[in-house]
Amino acid sequence: MIAFPDRRSAVRNPSLDNAMIRAGGLSLCCVVRDITEDGAALKADPKSSLPDQFTLIVPPNKTHSCNVIWRKGAWLGVAFATG
C-alpha cells in the first residue's frame, strides 16, 4: 500500500467499496479507499482522463459531487462539494 502524508482535517474511515465515477458521457469504475463526510481517496484507472469535477456514486445510495484535490498515478483525492 502507498503511504501518503496525512494532511486531512478529519480522520478517514478505511473502505474498499466499489463505486462509479460519472462525468458527462464518462462512466468509470473505481475503488473508494477511505472516506469522510468531506472527501475521499479513490483508486481508478490511471490511463483514464478524469476531469477535475465529477459525480461519485457509492452503492447502494450515496452520491457526491467531487472536486479533485490531488492526483498520484492511479490514486486521487477528492473533496465533496457542499451546497
Short mmCIF file of N, CA and C in Angstrom, two decimals:
data_model
loop_
_atom_site.label_atom_id
_atom_site.label_comp_id
_atom_site.label_asym_id
_atom_site.label_seq_id
_atom_site.Cartn_x
_atom_site.Cartn_y
_atom_site.Cartn_z
N MET A 1 0.83 -1.17 0.00
CA MET A 1 0.00 0.00 0.00
C MET A 1 0.88 1.24 0.00
N ILE A 2 0.42 2.27 -0.68
CA ILE A 2 1.16 3.52 -0.77
C ILE A 2 0.86 4.36 0.47
N ALA A 3 1.90 4.94 1.08
CA ALA A 3 1.72 5.80 2.25
C ALA A 3 1.83 7.25 1.81
N PHE A 4 0.81 8.04 2.11
CA PHE A 4 0.78 9.45 1.79
C PHE A 4 0.83 10.25 3.07
N PRO A 5 1.44 11.45 3.04
CA PRO A 5 1.42 12.30 4.23
C PRO A 5 -0.03 12.64 4.60
N ASP A 6 -0.33 12.66 5.88
CA ASP A 6 -1.69 12.91 6.33
C ASP A 6 -1.90 14.40 6.56
N ARG A 7 -2.61 15.04 5.63
CA ARG A 7 -2.92 16.47 5.73
C ARG A 7 -4.41 16.70 5.93
N ARG A 8 -5.12 15.70 6.33
CA ARG A 8 -6.57 15.78 6.46
C ARG A 8 -7.00 16.41 7.77
N SER A 9 -8.10 17.14 7.72
CA SER A 9 -8.64 17.73 8.94
C SER A 9 -9.53 16.75 9.69
N ALA A 10 -10.03 15.72 9.01
CA ALA A 10 -10.88 14.71 9.64
C ALA A 10 -10.27 13.33 9.42
N VAL A 11 -10.46 12.44 10.37
CA VAL A 11 -9.97 11.08 10.25
C VAL A 11 -10.85 10.35 9.24
N ARG A 12 -10.21 9.70 8.29
CA ARG A 12 -10.96 8.96 7.28
C ARG A 12 -11.21 7.53 7.73
N ASN A 13 -12.32 7.00 7.30
CA ASN A 13 -12.69 5.63 7.61
C ASN A 13 -12.23 4.73 6.48
N PRO A 14 -11.43 3.70 6.79
CA PRO A 14 -10.98 2.78 5.74
C PRO A 14 -12.17 2.15 5.02
N SER A 15 -12.00 1.93 3.74
CA SER A 15 -13.06 1.38 2.92
C SER A 15 -12.45 0.65 1.74
N LEU A 16 -13.16 -0.26 1.17
CA LEU A 16 -12.79 -0.89 -0.09
C LEU A 16 -14.04 -1.03 -0.95
N ASP A 17 -14.89 -0.01 -0.91
CA ASP A 17 -16.14 -0.03 -1.67
C ASP A 17 -15.90 0.22 -3.14
N ASN A 18 -16.58 -0.54 -3.98
CA ASN A 18 -16.59 -0.25 -5.40
C ASN A 18 -17.55 0.89 -5.64
N ALA A 19 -17.20 1.78 -6.56
CA ALA A 19 -18.03 2.94 -6.84
C ALA A 19 -17.94 3.26 -8.33
N MET A 20 -18.71 4.26 -8.75
CA MET A 20 -18.76 4.67 -10.14
C MET A 20 -18.50 6.17 -10.22
N ILE A 21 -17.62 6.56 -11.13
CA ILE A 21 -17.36 7.97 -11.42
C ILE A 21 -18.14 8.30 -12.68
N ARG A 22 -18.91 9.40 -12.64
CA ARG A 22 -19.66 9.83 -13.81
C ARG A 22 -19.37 11.30 -14.08
N ALA A 23 -19.08 11.60 -15.33
CA ALA A 23 -18.86 12.98 -15.77
C ALA A 23 -19.24 13.06 -17.24
N GLY A 24 -20.29 13.79 -17.53
CA GLY A 24 -20.76 13.85 -18.91
C GLY A 24 -21.08 12.45 -19.40
N GLY A 25 -20.46 12.04 -20.50
CA GLY A 25 -20.67 10.70 -21.05
C GLY A 25 -19.73 9.65 -20.49
N LEU A 26 -18.85 10.04 -19.56
CA LEU A 26 -17.86 9.13 -18.99
C LEU A 26 -18.45 8.39 -17.79
N SER A 27 -18.28 7.08 -17.76
CA SER A 27 -18.60 6.24 -16.59
C SER A 27 -17.41 5.34 -16.35
N LEU A 28 -16.87 5.37 -15.13
CA LEU A 28 -15.65 4.63 -14.82
C LEU A 28 -15.77 4.03 -13.44
N CYS A 29 -15.44 2.75 -13.32
CA CYS A 29 -15.42 2.09 -12.01
C CYS A 29 -14.18 2.53 -11.25
N CYS A 30 -14.32 2.60 -9.93
CA CYS A 30 -13.19 2.94 -9.07
C CYS A 30 -13.38 2.25 -7.72
N VAL A 31 -12.38 2.37 -6.87
CA VAL A 31 -12.45 1.83 -5.52
C VAL A 31 -12.28 3.00 -4.55
N VAL A 32 -13.18 3.08 -3.58
CA VAL A 32 -13.08 4.09 -2.52
C VAL A 32 -12.18 3.49 -1.45
N ARG A 33 -11.01 4.07 -1.26
CA ARG A 33 -10.03 3.53 -0.31
C ARG A 33 -10.29 4.00 1.11
N ASP A 34 -10.62 5.27 1.25
CA ASP A 34 -11.06 5.79 2.54
C ASP A 34 -11.95 7.00 2.31
N ILE A 35 -12.77 7.32 3.32
CA ILE A 35 -13.81 8.32 3.11
C ILE A 35 -14.17 9.01 4.42
N THR A 36 -14.55 10.29 4.33
CA THR A 36 -15.15 11.03 5.46
C THR A 36 -16.37 11.75 4.91
N GLU A 37 -16.96 12.57 5.74
CA GLU A 37 -18.10 13.36 5.27
C GLU A 37 -17.63 14.47 4.32
N ASP A 38 -16.33 14.79 4.31
CA ASP A 38 -15.79 15.89 3.50
C ASP A 38 -15.10 15.45 2.21
N GLY A 39 -14.67 14.18 2.11
CA GLY A 39 -13.94 13.76 0.93
C GLY A 39 -13.54 12.30 0.97
N ALA A 40 -12.72 11.91 -0.01
CA ALA A 40 -12.33 10.50 -0.11
C ALA A 40 -11.04 10.37 -0.90
N ALA A 41 -10.41 9.21 -0.75
CA ALA A 41 -9.27 8.80 -1.58
C ALA A 41 -9.79 7.67 -2.48
N LEU A 42 -9.56 7.81 -3.78
CA LEU A 42 -10.06 6.86 -4.75
C LEU A 42 -8.92 6.25 -5.55
N LYS A 43 -9.15 5.05 -6.05
CA LYS A 43 -8.20 4.42 -6.96
C LYS A 43 -8.96 4.11 -8.24
N ALA A 44 -8.45 4.65 -9.36
CA ALA A 44 -9.10 4.46 -10.66
C ALA A 44 -8.04 4.18 -11.71
N ASP A 45 -8.47 3.83 -12.89
CA ASP A 45 -7.56 3.55 -13.99
C ASP A 45 -6.72 4.79 -14.27
N PRO A 46 -5.39 4.70 -14.13
CA PRO A 46 -4.55 5.88 -14.32
C PRO A 46 -4.50 6.35 -15.77
N LYS A 47 -4.94 5.53 -16.71
CA LYS A 47 -4.94 5.90 -18.12
C LYS A 47 -6.17 6.70 -18.51
N SER A 48 -7.16 6.75 -17.63
CA SER A 48 -8.38 7.48 -17.95
C SER A 48 -8.16 8.98 -17.75
N SER A 49 -8.85 9.77 -18.52
CA SER A 49 -8.77 11.23 -18.40
C SER A 49 -9.92 11.72 -17.54
N LEU A 50 -9.72 11.70 -16.25
CA LEU A 50 -10.77 12.15 -15.35
C LEU A 50 -10.76 13.67 -15.26
N PRO A 51 -11.92 14.30 -15.35
CA PRO A 51 -11.98 15.75 -15.18
C PRO A 51 -11.78 16.13 -13.72
N ASP A 52 -11.61 17.42 -13.45
CA ASP A 52 -11.40 17.89 -12.09
C ASP A 52 -12.68 17.90 -11.26
N GLN A 53 -13.85 17.83 -11.91
CA GLN A 53 -15.13 17.73 -11.22
C GLN A 53 -15.91 16.56 -11.80
N PHE A 54 -16.52 15.77 -10.92
CA PHE A 54 -17.35 14.66 -11.37
C PHE A 54 -18.28 14.24 -10.25
N THR A 55 -19.17 13.30 -10.56
CA THR A 55 -20.09 12.72 -9.58
C THR A 55 -19.59 11.35 -9.21
N LEU A 56 -19.53 11.07 -7.91
CA LEU A 56 -19.14 9.77 -7.39
C LEU A 56 -20.39 9.08 -6.86
N ILE A 57 -20.65 7.88 -7.35
CA ILE A 57 -21.81 7.11 -6.91
C ILE A 57 -21.30 5.90 -6.16
N VAL A 58 -21.63 5.84 -4.85
CA VAL A 58 -21.22 4.75 -3.98
C VAL A 58 -22.48 3.96 -3.61
N PRO A 59 -22.61 2.73 -4.11
CA PRO A 59 -23.79 1.93 -3.79
C PRO A 59 -23.91 1.69 -2.28
N PRO A 60 -25.10 1.56 -1.74
CA PRO A 60 -26.33 1.45 -2.51
C PRO A 60 -26.97 2.80 -2.84
N ASN A 61 -26.71 3.87 -2.09
CA ASN A 61 -27.48 5.09 -2.35
C ASN A 61 -26.76 6.38 -1.99
N LYS A 62 -25.45 6.44 -2.11
CA LYS A 62 -24.69 7.66 -1.82
C LYS A 62 -24.22 8.27 -3.14
N THR A 63 -24.45 9.57 -3.30
CA THR A 63 -23.98 10.31 -4.47
C THR A 63 -23.30 11.58 -3.98
N HIS A 64 -22.10 11.85 -4.50
CA HIS A 64 -21.33 13.02 -4.08
C HIS A 64 -20.83 13.77 -5.32
N SER A 65 -20.97 15.09 -5.30
CA SER A 65 -20.30 15.93 -6.30
C SER A 65 -18.88 16.13 -5.79
N CYS A 66 -17.88 15.85 -6.64
CA CYS A 66 -16.48 15.84 -6.20
C CYS A 66 -15.63 16.85 -6.95
N ASN A 67 -14.67 17.41 -6.24
CA ASN A 67 -13.61 18.24 -6.81
C ASN A 67 -12.29 17.55 -6.51
N VAL A 68 -11.49 17.30 -7.55
CA VAL A 68 -10.20 16.64 -7.36
C VAL A 68 -9.24 17.60 -6.67
N ILE A 69 -8.61 17.13 -5.58
CA ILE A 69 -7.65 17.92 -4.81
C ILE A 69 -6.22 17.53 -5.18
N TRP A 70 -5.98 16.23 -5.38
CA TRP A 70 -4.65 15.75 -5.76
C TRP A 70 -4.76 14.49 -6.60
N ARG A 71 -3.70 14.23 -7.35
CA ARG A 71 -3.60 13.02 -8.19
C ARG A 71 -2.18 12.46 -8.05
N LYS A 72 -2.09 11.14 -8.00
CA LYS A 72 -0.79 10.48 -7.97
C LYS A 72 -0.98 9.09 -8.57
N GLY A 73 -0.61 8.93 -9.85
CA GLY A 73 -0.80 7.66 -10.52
C GLY A 73 -2.27 7.30 -10.60
N ALA A 74 -2.60 6.11 -10.09
CA ALA A 74 -3.99 5.64 -10.10
C ALA A 74 -4.81 6.24 -8.95
N TRP A 75 -4.17 6.96 -8.05
CA TRP A 75 -4.83 7.50 -6.86
C TRP A 75 -5.27 8.94 -7.07
N LEU A 76 -6.41 9.30 -6.48
CA LEU A 76 -6.81 10.69 -6.45
C LEU A 76 -7.56 10.98 -5.16
N GLY A 77 -7.38 12.19 -4.69
CA GLY A 77 -8.09 12.66 -3.51
C GLY A 77 -9.13 13.66 -3.94
N VAL A 78 -10.33 13.51 -3.39
CA VAL A 78 -11.42 14.42 -3.76
C VAL A 78 -12.02 15.04 -2.52
N ALA A 79 -12.52 16.26 -2.71
CA ALA A 79 -13.32 16.93 -1.68
C ALA A 79 -14.75 16.92 -2.19
N PHE A 80 -15.68 16.65 -1.29
CA PHE A 80 -17.09 16.66 -1.67
C PHE A 80 -17.57 18.11 -1.69
N ALA A 81 -18.21 18.49 -2.78
CA ALA A 81 -18.77 19.84 -2.91
C ALA A 81 -19.96 19.97 -1.98
N THR A 82 -20.09 21.13 -1.37
CA THR A 82 -21.23 21.38 -0.49
C THR A 82 -22.09 22.48 -1.08
N GLY A 83 -23.37 22.44 -0.68
CA GLY A 83 -24.28 23.49 -1.09
C GLY A 83 -24.81 23.24 -2.42
#
